[in-house]
Amino acid sequence: MKRPLILVTAIVCVVLVLGAGGVALANSGGGTPVATAVVARSDLQATVTASGNVRSGITSELSLHGAGGIVTRVYVEPGDEVETGDRLVAVDDTAARQQQRTAEAGLAAAQAALITAEQGRSDAERGADDAAIAAAEQSLKNAENGVDAAEATYQLVTQQQADLVEAAAQAQDDASAALAQDQAELDRLQAELAATDPADSATVSRLTTSIAEVQAQLAADTATLGAASSALAQAQRTQDSAVLEAKNALSAQRGVRDSAKKALEQQRATVAVAEQGARPGTLDAARAQVESAQVAVDQARTAVDNTILRAPFAGVVSDVTAVVGQTAAAGAGTAGGLVTLVDPAGKSIGANVSEADAVSLEVGQTVDISFPANGLTASGTVASIDPRSSVVDNVVQYQTTIAIGSGAEEARIGQTADVTITTRTATGVLVVPTSAVITADGRTWVLRMEAENQTRVEVTTGLVGTSGTEIRSGLRAGDRVVLTAGTQATPSATATGSR
C-alpha cells in the first residue's frame, strides 16, 4: 500500500532565461552571481495523494463543511432521489451573512482607499471618511447595546427557568410528602382494625370506611406525584433548551460586536492610510488591503454557502438524522452525519489517508484519478471520510470514499487507482519560490534585488507550496527576489556585496 503524502504544488510557468523573467543570475556588488526569480501571479494548489481500489456502490454520510449551527430546514426524506448540488439540509445563516456583509463593507472601504491613494484626497472624501467612521462607531455602539440586551435576556431566562424548575421540584416534594402522610394514616388504621374485636361491628365498620377513604386518597396522591415528577422533568428539559438558546443568542451577538469592532478598526486604518497621500509604499499597501479584503469576502461567501448541505453526487437518500431545531456539528468526520446518500449504480474508490492529511479533507472536494494498469484518468469527488481510524504499519489512517465521475467507465472492480485530492486553492495570487522566503524572530521577509543591492522587505505569506509561496503583501509583480537567501541573510535592513 502506498503511504499517503501531502503535496502542495504551485502551478507556475518559469522561463529559464537569464535576465528576462523566471530564474536568473544577477551580480551583487560585482561579486559572485546570485540566483534570483521574478515575482509573478500564478495559481497554487494544496493536494493530498493516496492510492486505493475500485469498488461498487457509493454510500456517503454527509455533514456540514462550515461552522455548523441550528438546523432550520430539512429538504429531503428517506427515499427521495436527488441530483448533484441539490439542497439537503440548511442551518441558521444569520451569523455567516453578518460576517459576509462586514467583509463586503471592508472590501468596499479598501477599494475606496486604493482610489484615494491613486487620485489624492478631496474635502468631500475627507467628509465621507468622517461619516464612515461615525457610522462604524454607531454600528459598534449598537452591537454593544445588543450584547448588553442579550446578556440581560440570558440572565433573565436563566433565573426564570431556575424558578420554574424550583417550583416544579417543590410540587414534587409536596406530593411525595402527602403520599407519605397517606401511607402512614393507612398503616395506622389497618393496625387499629387488626387490634379491634371482630364482634365490635360498629368500630370495624368505621375503620373499614376510613381505610377505603384513605386508600382512595392514596391513589389520588400517587397520581399527583407522577404528574409532578413528569412536570419537573419537562421543566428541566425546557430549562436546558431555553438557557442554551439564550446562550447561543448571546454568543452570536458578541460575534456581531467583535465584527463591528474590527470594521471600525479597519475603517480608521483605511482613513489613516488615505491621509498619508501617495507616498512610496502607499499604493502597495492599498492594493494589499484590497487583496486581503477580497480574501475575507471570498471566505465569508464560502461560509454562507456552507450553511447549506448539498448532495455531492446523484443518488437516493437512505437516511435522514437532521431535525429542525437541533444543533448540527460541522466536520466531514462527524459520526453518523445528517443525511446518508447512496448511489448503488456508481463506482467508488476506497483509499486510506494518513491522520495528518485527513484533517484537511472535506466531503465534496475534487479528485483527479489515474489507473496505472491501463493509463485511464477520471475525475471524482470526496464522498465520505470514515470517522473511525485504522492502524496500518503503525500509521493511523482514515478510510476515504471517493465517488468516481466521468472517464472511468472501463475501470474494473478491484483495480488499483492513484488519487490526488485538491484540498486548498489560491487563484491568481503573487507567487515566489519558497527558497526566497526567510522566517526569523517571528517575522517573514525576502531579499529584493534593487540594481546591485539586496534590500530586506517584510512580507505577509499565504498558501505555501513545494514550488512556491503566496505573497499577500510586501511585493508586487515584476519584483526580483534572491533565492536561497535564508542561509546567508544578514539582519540588517539593506544587504549589499557578493554572495
Short mmCIF file of C-alpha atoms in Angstrom, two decimals:
data_model
loop_
_atom_site.label_atom_id
_atom_site.label_comp_id
_atom_site.label_asym_id
_atom_site.label_seq_id
_atom_site.Cartn_x
_atom_site.Cartn_y
_atom_site.Cartn_z
CA MET A 1 0.00 0.00 0.00
CA LYS A 2 1.42 3.37 -0.96
CA ARG A 3 1.64 5.62 2.10
CA PRO A 4 -0.37 8.84 1.52
CA LEU A 5 1.62 12.03 1.29
CA ILE A 6 0.53 15.65 1.33
CA LEU A 7 1.78 17.59 -1.66
CA VAL A 8 1.28 21.30 -2.19
CA THR A 9 2.08 22.30 -5.75
CA ALA A 10 2.43 25.68 -7.35
CA ILE A 11 1.31 25.98 -10.96
CA VAL A 12 4.00 28.35 -12.11
CA CYS A 13 5.41 28.86 -15.57
CA VAL A 14 9.10 29.66 -15.18
CA VAL A 15 11.14 30.83 -18.13
CA LEU A 16 14.74 29.89 -17.59
CA VAL A 17 16.23 32.82 -19.44
CA LEU A 18 18.98 34.89 -17.86
CA GLY A 19 17.97 38.48 -17.18
CA ALA A 20 14.42 38.17 -18.52
CA GLY A 21 11.93 36.73 -16.01
CA GLY A 22 11.91 33.34 -14.28
CA VAL A 23 15.11 32.29 -12.51
CA ALA A 24 18.21 34.21 -13.42
CA LEU A 25 21.65 35.07 -12.13
CA ALA A 26 22.48 38.60 -11.03
CA ASN A 27 25.68 40.17 -9.81
CA SER A 28 25.54 41.64 -6.31
CA GLY A 29 28.11 44.40 -5.95
CA GLY A 30 30.30 42.94 -8.68
CA GLY A 31 30.92 39.68 -6.76
CA THR A 32 29.67 36.13 -7.18
CA PRO A 33 26.38 35.97 -9.14
CA VAL A 34 23.28 35.11 -7.06
CA ALA A 35 20.19 33.24 -8.19
CA THR A 36 17.06 35.39 -8.44
CA ALA A 37 13.45 34.98 -9.53
CA VAL A 38 10.73 37.36 -10.68
CA VAL A 39 7.55 37.75 -8.62
CA ALA A 40 4.59 36.77 -10.80
CA ARG A 41 0.92 35.90 -10.47
CA SER A 42 0.03 32.24 -10.64
CA ASP A 43 -2.20 29.54 -9.16
CA LEU A 44 -1.39 27.37 -6.13
CA GLN A 45 -2.98 24.13 -5.07
CA ALA A 46 -2.75 22.07 -1.90
CA THR A 47 -3.29 18.38 -2.52
CA VAL A 48 -3.34 15.05 -0.71
CA THR A 49 -2.27 11.94 -2.61
CA ALA A 50 -3.25 8.36 -1.83
CA SER A 51 -4.00 5.06 -3.56
CA GLY A 52 -6.84 2.58 -3.28
CA ASN A 53 -9.05 0.18 -5.17
CA VAL A 54 -12.25 0.50 -7.18
CA ARG A 55 -15.41 -0.87 -5.59
CA SER A 56 -19.08 -0.89 -6.49
CA GLY A 57 -21.65 1.41 -4.95
CA ILE A 58 -21.28 4.72 -3.15
CA THR A 59 -22.56 5.41 0.36
CA SER A 60 -21.83 8.77 1.97
CA GLU A 61 -22.80 10.02 5.43
CA LEU A 62 -22.91 13.77 4.84
CA SER A 63 -22.16 16.51 7.35
CA LEU A 64 -21.73 20.27 7.08
CA HIS A 65 -18.46 21.78 5.84
CA GLY A 66 -18.70 25.06 7.72
CA ALA A 67 -19.13 26.08 11.34
CA GLY A 68 -22.37 24.14 11.92
CA GLY A 69 -25.39 25.70 13.61
CA ILE A 70 -29.08 25.26 14.34
CA VAL A 71 -30.91 23.26 11.65
CA THR A 72 -33.58 25.48 10.11
CA ARG A 73 -34.81 23.28 7.27
CA VAL A 74 -34.57 19.69 6.05
CA TYR A 75 -35.27 19.44 2.32
CA VAL A 76 -35.31 15.65 1.88
CA GLU A 77 -36.63 12.49 3.45
CA PRO A 78 -35.66 8.83 3.05
CA GLY A 79 -36.40 7.55 -0.44
CA ASP A 80 -36.00 10.91 -2.22
CA GLU A 81 -33.91 10.96 -5.39
CA VAL A 82 -31.51 13.91 -5.64
CA GLU A 83 -29.12 15.30 -8.23
CA THR A 84 -25.62 16.64 -7.68
CA GLY A 85 -25.84 20.02 -5.93
CA ASP A 86 -29.41 19.59 -4.63
CA ARG A 87 -30.08 21.08 -1.19
CA LEU A 88 -30.37 18.56 1.64
CA VAL A 89 -30.18 20.47 4.95
CA ALA A 90 -29.88 24.15 5.89
CA VAL A 91 -28.69 25.70 9.16
CA ASP A 92 -29.15 29.21 10.51
CA ASP A 93 -27.06 31.53 8.31
CA THR A 94 -27.59 34.75 10.28
CA ALA A 95 -24.07 34.97 11.69
CA ALA A 96 -22.49 33.92 8.38
CA ARG A 97 -24.38 36.58 6.45
CA GLN A 98 -23.43 39.21 9.02
CA GLN A 99 -19.79 38.25 8.55
CA GLN A 100 -20.26 38.45 4.78
CA ARG A 101 -21.76 41.93 4.99
CA THR A 102 -18.90 43.02 7.24
CA ALA A 103 -16.33 41.58 4.83
CA GLU A 104 -18.01 43.20 1.82
CA ALA A 105 -18.04 46.53 3.67
CA GLY A 106 -14.34 46.08 4.39
CA LEU A 107 -13.65 45.35 0.74
CA ALA A 108 -15.57 48.44 -0.35
CA ALA A 109 -13.59 50.51 2.12
CA ALA A 110 -10.30 49.05 0.89
CA GLN A 111 -11.24 49.72 -2.73
CA ALA A 112 -12.16 53.30 -1.86
CA ALA A 113 -8.83 53.70 -0.08
CA LEU A 114 -6.98 52.50 -3.16
CA ILE A 115 -8.80 55.03 -5.33
CA THR A 116 -7.95 57.74 -2.84
CA ALA A 117 -4.29 56.74 -2.82
CA GLU A 118 -4.21 56.89 -6.60
CA GLN A 119 -6.15 60.13 -7.01
CA GLY A 120 -5.46 62.11 -3.83
CA ARG A 121 -7.93 63.32 -1.25
CA SER A 122 -10.66 65.94 -1.58
CA ASP A 123 -12.70 67.72 1.08
CA ALA A 124 -15.74 65.70 0.11
CA GLU A 125 -13.81 62.46 0.52
CA ARG A 126 -12.50 63.51 3.90
CA GLY A 127 -16.06 64.27 4.91
CA ALA A 128 -17.10 60.84 3.69
CA ASP A 129 -14.30 59.29 5.77
CA ASP A 130 -15.56 61.07 8.88
CA ALA A 131 -19.08 59.88 8.15
CA ALA A 132 -17.89 56.31 7.58
CA ILE A 133 -16.03 56.29 10.89
CA ALA A 134 -19.06 57.76 12.65
CA ALA A 135 -21.27 55.07 11.09
CA ALA A 136 -18.82 52.34 12.13
CA GLU A 137 -18.74 53.78 15.66
CA GLN A 138 -22.53 53.79 15.75
CA SER A 139 -22.61 50.22 14.48
CA LEU A 140 -20.22 49.22 17.26
CA LYS A 141 -22.34 51.05 19.83
CA ASN A 142 -25.47 49.32 18.53
CA ALA A 143 -23.69 45.98 18.67
CA GLU A 144 -22.52 46.63 22.24
CA ASN A 145 -26.09 47.55 23.19
CA GLY A 146 -27.17 44.31 21.57
CA VAL A 147 -24.67 42.40 23.71
CA ASP A 148 -25.98 44.13 26.84
CA ALA A 149 -29.55 43.21 25.89
CA ALA A 150 -28.58 39.61 25.11
CA GLU A 151 -26.74 39.32 28.43
CA ALA A 152 -29.79 40.68 30.27
CA THR A 153 -32.03 38.24 28.42
CA TYR A 154 -29.68 35.37 29.25
CA GLN A 155 -29.70 36.28 32.95
CA LEU A 156 -33.50 36.68 32.92
CA VAL A 157 -34.10 33.38 31.15
CA THR A 158 -31.66 31.60 33.45
CA GLN A 159 -33.43 32.96 36.56
CA GLN A 160 -36.94 32.37 35.23
CA GLN A 161 -36.20 28.79 34.24
CA ALA A 162 -34.48 28.15 37.57
CA ASP A 163 -37.58 29.45 39.38
CA LEU A 164 -39.84 27.21 37.27
CA VAL A 165 -37.69 24.16 37.98
CA GLU A 166 -37.62 25.03 41.68
CA ALA A 167 -41.41 25.36 41.74
CA ALA A 168 -41.83 22.01 39.96
CA ALA A 169 -39.40 20.39 42.41
CA GLN A 170 -41.37 21.83 45.36
CA ALA A 171 -44.60 20.49 43.89
CA GLN A 172 -43.00 17.05 43.63
CA ASP A 173 -41.79 17.28 47.24
CA ASP A 174 -45.27 18.30 48.41
CA ALA A 175 -46.87 15.42 46.54
CA SER A 176 -44.32 12.99 47.96
CA ALA A 177 -44.97 14.28 51.50
CA ALA A 178 -48.76 13.94 51.06
CA LEU A 179 -48.30 10.40 49.79
CA ALA A 180 -46.15 9.51 52.80
CA GLN A 181 -48.75 11.00 55.15
CA ASP A 182 -51.50 8.97 53.45
CA GLN A 183 -49.46 5.79 53.79
CA ALA A 184 -48.80 6.45 57.47
CA GLU A 185 -52.52 7.01 58.12
CA LEU A 186 -53.39 3.84 56.20
CA ASP A 187 -50.87 1.84 58.24
CA ARG A 188 -52.34 3.24 61.50
CA LEU A 189 -55.94 2.44 60.52
CA GLN A 190 -55.06 -1.07 59.39
CA ALA A 191 -53.17 -1.69 62.64
CA GLU A 192 -56.16 -0.40 64.64
CA LEU A 193 -58.52 -2.63 62.64
CA ALA A 194 -56.31 -5.64 63.27
CA ALA A 195 -56.43 -4.94 67.01
CA THR A 196 -60.24 -4.44 67.11
CA ASP A 197 -62.55 -7.25 68.32
CA PRO A 198 -64.44 -8.53 65.26
CA ALA A 199 -67.57 -8.56 67.39
CA ASP A 200 -67.36 -4.79 67.69
CA SER A 201 -69.18 -4.29 64.40
CA ALA A 202 -69.56 -0.52 64.77
CA THR A 203 -65.82 0.04 65.20
CA VAL A 204 -64.98 -2.42 62.43
CA SER A 205 -67.40 -0.64 60.09
CA ARG A 206 -65.99 2.78 60.95
CA LEU A 207 -62.37 1.65 60.45
CA THR A 208 -63.21 -0.14 57.20
CA THR A 209 -64.84 3.02 55.82
CA SER A 210 -61.86 5.16 56.90
CA ILE A 211 -59.38 2.74 55.30
CA ALA A 212 -61.29 2.87 52.00
CA GLU A 213 -61.25 6.66 52.08
CA VAL A 214 -57.50 6.77 52.82
CA GLN A 215 -56.80 4.24 50.06
CA ALA A 216 -58.71 6.42 47.60
CA GLN A 217 -56.75 9.46 48.74
CA LEU A 218 -53.51 7.43 48.48
CA ALA A 219 -54.32 6.57 44.84
CA ALA A 220 -55.09 10.19 44.04
CA ASP A 221 -51.88 11.41 45.67
CA THR A 222 -49.88 8.75 43.80
CA ALA A 223 -51.24 10.10 40.53
CA THR A 224 -50.44 13.63 41.68
CA LEU A 225 -46.85 12.62 42.46
CA GLY A 226 -46.47 11.05 39.00
CA ALA A 227 -47.76 14.19 37.33
CA ALA A 228 -45.47 16.34 39.48
CA SER A 229 -42.45 14.20 38.55
CA SER A 230 -43.31 14.49 34.85
CA ALA A 231 -43.76 18.24 35.20
CA LEU A 232 -40.35 18.51 36.89
CA ALA A 233 -38.65 16.54 34.10
CA GLN A 234 -40.34 18.71 31.48
CA ALA A 235 -39.33 21.87 33.35
CA GLN A 236 -35.74 20.70 33.43
CA ARG A 237 -35.76 19.95 29.69
CA THR A 238 -37.32 23.32 28.96
CA GLN A 239 -34.70 24.97 31.17
CA ASP A 240 -31.84 23.32 29.27
CA SER A 241 -33.30 24.28 25.89
CA ALA A 242 -34.19 27.87 26.82
CA VAL A 243 -30.86 28.59 28.53
CA LEU A 244 -28.93 27.09 25.58
CA GLU A 245 -30.93 29.20 23.12
CA ALA A 246 -30.28 32.38 25.12
CA LYS A 247 -26.59 31.48 25.45
CA ASN A 248 -26.29 30.92 21.68
CA ALA A 249 -28.02 34.24 21.03
CA LEU A 250 -25.55 35.94 23.36
CA SER A 251 -22.60 34.31 21.59
CA ALA A 252 -23.94 35.37 18.20
CA GLN A 253 -24.42 38.94 19.38
CA ARG A 254 -20.89 39.01 20.76
CA GLY A 255 -19.71 37.91 17.32
CA VAL A 256 -21.60 40.84 15.78
CA ARG A 257 -19.95 43.18 18.27
CA ASP A 258 -16.49 41.81 17.52
CA SER A 259 -17.12 42.18 13.79
CA ALA A 260 -18.26 45.76 14.31
CA LYS A 261 -15.16 46.49 16.36
CA LYS A 262 -12.93 45.06 13.64
CA ALA A 263 -14.83 47.02 11.00
CA LEU A 264 -14.27 50.25 12.95
CA GLU A 265 -10.57 49.49 13.34
CA GLN A 266 -10.28 48.73 9.64
CA GLN A 267 -12.14 51.92 8.72
CA ARG A 268 -9.86 54.02 10.89
CA ALA A 269 -6.79 52.31 9.43
CA THR A 270 -8.07 52.90 5.91
CA VAL A 271 -8.60 56.59 6.59
CA ALA A 272 -5.15 56.87 8.17
CA VAL A 273 -3.54 55.32 5.11
CA ALA A 274 -5.53 57.58 2.78
CA GLU A 275 -4.44 60.70 4.66
CA GLN A 276 -0.80 59.85 4.10
CA GLY A 277 -1.03 60.74 0.44
CA ALA A 278 0.63 58.99 -2.44
CA ARG A 279 3.96 58.40 -0.73
CA PRO A 280 6.22 55.45 -1.62
CA GLY A 281 4.55 52.24 -0.48
CA THR A 282 1.08 53.76 -0.11
CA LEU A 283 -0.23 52.25 -3.32
CA ASP A 284 1.30 48.89 -2.46
CA ALA A 285 -0.37 48.96 0.97
CA ALA A 286 -3.72 49.95 -0.53
CA ARG A 287 -3.55 47.18 -3.12
CA ALA A 288 -2.62 44.67 -0.43
CA GLN A 289 -5.60 45.77 1.64
CA VAL A 290 -7.90 45.22 -1.32
CA GLU A 291 -6.47 41.74 -1.88
CA SER A 292 -6.75 40.88 1.82
CA ALA A 293 -10.31 42.21 1.94
CA GLN A 294 -11.20 40.20 -1.17
CA VAL A 295 -9.89 37.05 0.53
CA ALA A 296 -12.08 37.86 3.55
CA VAL A 297 -15.11 38.30 1.26
CA ASP A 298 -14.39 35.01 -0.51
CA GLN A 299 -14.08 33.24 2.82
CA ALA A 300 -17.29 34.85 4.12
CA ARG A 301 -19.20 33.84 0.96
CA THR A 302 -17.89 30.31 1.33
CA ALA A 303 -19.09 30.32 4.94
CA VAL A 304 -22.58 31.34 3.75
CA ASP A 305 -22.55 28.63 1.07
CA ASN A 306 -21.52 26.10 3.73
CA THR A 307 -24.71 26.74 5.74
CA ILE A 308 -26.46 24.55 3.16
CA LEU A 309 -25.55 20.87 2.86
CA ARG A 310 -25.73 19.82 -0.80
CA ALA A 311 -25.57 16.44 -2.47
CA PRO A 312 -22.02 15.74 -3.74
CA PHE A 313 -23.39 13.21 -6.25
CA ALA A 314 -26.70 11.98 -7.62
CA GLY A 315 -28.35 9.22 -5.65
CA VAL A 316 -31.10 8.17 -3.26
CA VAL A 317 -31.50 9.41 0.32
CA SER A 318 -31.38 6.35 2.58
CA ASP A 319 -31.47 8.04 5.99
CA VAL A 320 -32.03 11.50 7.47
CA THR A 321 -30.97 12.23 11.07
CA ALA A 322 -31.21 16.02 10.82
CA VAL A 323 -34.09 17.54 12.79
CA VAL A 324 -35.19 21.16 12.65
CA GLY A 325 -34.05 22.91 15.83
CA GLN A 326 -31.15 20.61 16.62
CA THR A 327 -27.55 21.82 16.74
CA ALA A 328 -25.67 20.32 13.80
CA ALA A 329 -21.93 19.94 14.31
CA ALA A 330 -19.60 20.62 11.39
CA GLY A 331 -16.85 18.41 10.04
CA ALA A 332 -16.61 15.71 7.45
CA GLY A 333 -15.68 13.19 10.12
CA THR A 334 -18.74 13.74 12.29
CA ALA A 335 -20.06 10.30 13.20
CA GLY A 336 -23.34 9.40 11.54
CA GLY A 337 -23.76 12.57 9.52
CA LEU A 338 -27.01 14.43 8.86
CA VAL A 339 -28.03 12.70 5.63
CA THR A 340 -26.94 9.35 4.20
CA LEU A 341 -26.82 9.33 0.39
CA VAL A 342 -26.49 6.17 -1.68
CA ASP A 343 -25.70 5.62 -5.37
CA PRO A 344 -25.90 1.81 -5.80
CA ALA A 345 -25.07 2.01 -9.52
CA GLY A 346 -21.96 4.14 -9.14
CA LYS A 347 -18.32 3.24 -8.64
CA SER A 348 -16.12 4.46 -5.85
CA ILE A 349 -12.56 4.18 -4.61
CA GLY A 350 -11.66 3.28 -1.05
CA ALA A 351 -8.37 4.92 -0.12
CA ASN A 352 -6.59 5.11 3.24
CA VAL A 353 -5.41 8.63 4.12
CA SER A 354 -2.95 9.30 6.93
CA GLU A 355 -4.09 11.04 10.11
CA ALA A 356 -2.03 14.17 9.33
CA ASP A 357 -3.60 14.52 5.86
CA ALA A 358 -7.16 13.56 6.81
CA VAL A 359 -7.69 16.77 8.82
CA SER A 360 -7.63 18.76 5.55
CA LEU A 361 -10.25 16.59 3.80
CA GLU A 362 -13.89 17.59 3.31
CA VAL A 363 -16.78 15.94 1.54
CA GLY A 364 -17.23 17.41 -1.94
CA GLN A 365 -13.55 18.16 -2.66
CA THR A 366 -12.47 17.48 -6.23
CA VAL A 367 -10.25 14.50 -7.02
CA ASP A 368 -8.03 13.62 -10.00
CA ILE A 369 -7.89 9.85 -10.54
CA SER A 370 -5.46 7.76 -12.56
CA PHE A 371 -5.38 3.99 -13.15
CA PRO A 372 -1.75 2.82 -13.58
CA ALA A 373 -2.70 -0.51 -15.16
CA ASN A 374 -4.33 0.95 -18.28
CA GLY A 375 -3.48 4.66 -18.19
CA LEU A 376 -7.09 5.77 -17.74
CA THR A 377 -7.80 9.08 -15.99
CA ALA A 378 -11.01 10.30 -14.41
CA SER A 379 -12.41 12.94 -12.10
CA GLY A 380 -14.23 12.43 -8.84
CA THR A 381 -15.27 13.91 -5.51
CA VAL A 382 -14.74 13.01 -1.87
CA ALA A 383 -17.94 11.21 -0.82
CA SER A 384 -17.18 10.42 2.83
CA ILE A 385 -14.44 10.16 5.44
CA ASP A 386 -14.80 7.36 7.97
CA PRO A 387 -14.81 8.86 11.50
CA ARG A 388 -13.18 5.67 12.78
CA SER A 389 -9.47 5.22 12.26
CA SER A 390 -7.46 2.12 11.46
CA VAL A 391 -3.77 1.40 12.05
CA VAL A 392 -1.69 0.06 9.14
CA ASP A 393 2.06 -0.47 9.69
CA ASN A 394 1.85 1.65 12.86
CA VAL A 395 0.33 4.55 10.88
CA VAL A 396 -3.11 5.89 11.86
CA GLN A 397 -5.26 6.12 8.73
CA TYR A 398 -8.84 7.02 7.80
CA GLN A 399 -10.79 5.24 5.08
CA THR A 400 -11.88 7.81 2.48
CA THR A 401 -14.54 7.05 -0.12
CA ILE A 402 -14.17 8.81 -3.48
CA ALA A 403 -17.09 8.88 -5.90
CA ILE A 404 -15.82 8.31 -9.45
CA GLY A 405 -17.15 10.71 -12.07
CA SER A 406 -16.75 10.64 -15.83
CA GLY A 407 -13.89 8.92 -17.63
CA ALA A 408 -13.82 5.67 -15.64
CA GLU A 409 -16.39 3.60 -17.48
CA GLU A 410 -13.78 0.90 -18.26
CA ALA A 411 -12.38 0.76 -14.72
CA ARG A 412 -12.83 -2.68 -13.16
CA ILE A 413 -13.88 -3.53 -9.64
CA GLY A 414 -10.75 -4.04 -7.53
CA GLN A 415 -8.49 -2.13 -9.93
CA THR A 416 -5.76 -0.01 -8.32
CA ALA A 417 -6.19 3.77 -8.55
CA ASP A 418 -3.99 6.71 -7.60
CA VAL A 419 -5.90 9.76 -6.36
CA THR A 420 -4.93 13.39 -5.92
CA ILE A 421 -7.39 15.33 -3.74
CA THR A 422 -7.38 19.13 -4.03
CA THR A 423 -7.79 20.50 -0.50
CA ARG A 424 -6.96 24.19 -0.99
CA THR A 425 -6.51 26.56 -3.92
CA ALA A 426 -5.31 30.10 -4.44
CA THR A 427 -6.01 31.58 -7.86
CA GLY A 428 -4.15 34.44 -9.49
CA VAL A 429 -2.01 35.25 -6.46
CA LEU A 430 1.52 36.62 -6.27
CA VAL A 431 3.97 33.72 -6.06
CA VAL A 432 7.68 33.47 -5.26
CA PRO A 433 9.86 30.38 -4.94
CA THR A 434 9.72 29.14 -1.36
CA SER A 435 13.53 29.27 -1.17
CA ALA A 436 13.30 33.07 -1.36
CA VAL A 437 11.24 33.35 1.83
CA ILE A 438 13.05 33.84 5.17
CA THR A 439 11.39 33.45 8.58
CA ALA A 440 13.20 34.57 11.72
CA ASP A 441 12.24 36.12 15.08
CA GLY A 442 8.55 35.81 14.28
CA ARG A 443 8.83 37.81 11.02
CA THR A 444 8.82 36.77 7.39
CA TRP A 445 10.78 38.62 4.70
CA VAL A 446 12.63 38.32 1.40
CA LEU A 447 15.69 39.94 -0.16
CA ARG A 448 14.59 42.07 -3.10
CA MET A 449 17.15 42.95 -5.75
CA GLU A 450 17.29 46.68 -6.48
CA ALA A 451 20.01 47.38 -9.03
CA GLU A 452 23.00 45.60 -7.43
CA ASN A 453 21.73 45.83 -3.85
CA GLN A 454 19.72 43.33 -1.79
CA THR A 455 17.04 45.04 0.31
CA ARG A 456 15.21 43.19 3.05
CA VAL A 457 11.42 43.50 2.59
CA GLU A 458 8.94 42.20 5.17
CA VAL A 459 6.11 40.23 3.57
CA THR A 460 2.86 38.52 4.51
CA THR A 461 2.56 34.99 3.15
CA GLY A 462 -0.44 32.80 2.41
CA LEU A 463 -0.59 29.30 0.94
CA VAL A 464 2.82 27.58 0.92
CA GLY A 465 3.69 25.03 -1.78
CA THR A 466 6.71 22.90 -2.54
CA SER A 467 7.50 25.06 -5.55
CA GLY A 468 6.02 28.37 -4.50
CA THR A 469 4.68 30.55 -1.71
CA GLU A 470 1.79 33.01 -1.92
CA ILE A 471 2.73 36.62 -1.12
CA ARG A 472 -0.20 38.68 0.18
CA SER A 473 1.64 41.92 0.90
CA GLY A 474 5.11 43.46 0.61
CA LEU A 475 5.88 42.70 -3.04
CA ARG A 476 4.30 43.24 -6.42
CA ALA A 477 4.51 41.56 -9.80
CA GLY A 478 7.81 42.20 -11.53
CA ASP A 479 9.94 42.49 -8.37
CA ARG A 480 13.06 40.32 -8.38
CA VAL A 481 13.95 38.34 -5.24
CA VAL A 482 17.06 36.43 -4.20
CA LEU A 483 16.77 32.64 -3.95
CA THR A 484 18.14 30.51 -1.06
CA ALA A 485 18.57 33.76 0.88
CA GLY A 486 17.66 32.19 4.20
CA THR A 487 21.08 30.53 4.58
CA GLN A 488 23.14 33.68 4.10
CA ALA A 489 20.87 36.56 5.14
CA THR A 490 22.13 39.31 7.40
CA PRO A 491 19.87 41.02 9.97
CA SER A 492 20.49 44.48 8.51
CA ALA A 493 17.73 46.31 6.69
CA THR A 494 19.80 46.50 3.48
CA ALA A 495 22.42 43.97 2.45
CA THR A 496 24.99 44.72 -0.23
CA GLY A 497 28.02 42.93 -1.63
CA SER A 498 28.56 39.49 -3.10
CA ARG A 499 27.05 36.21 -2.11
#
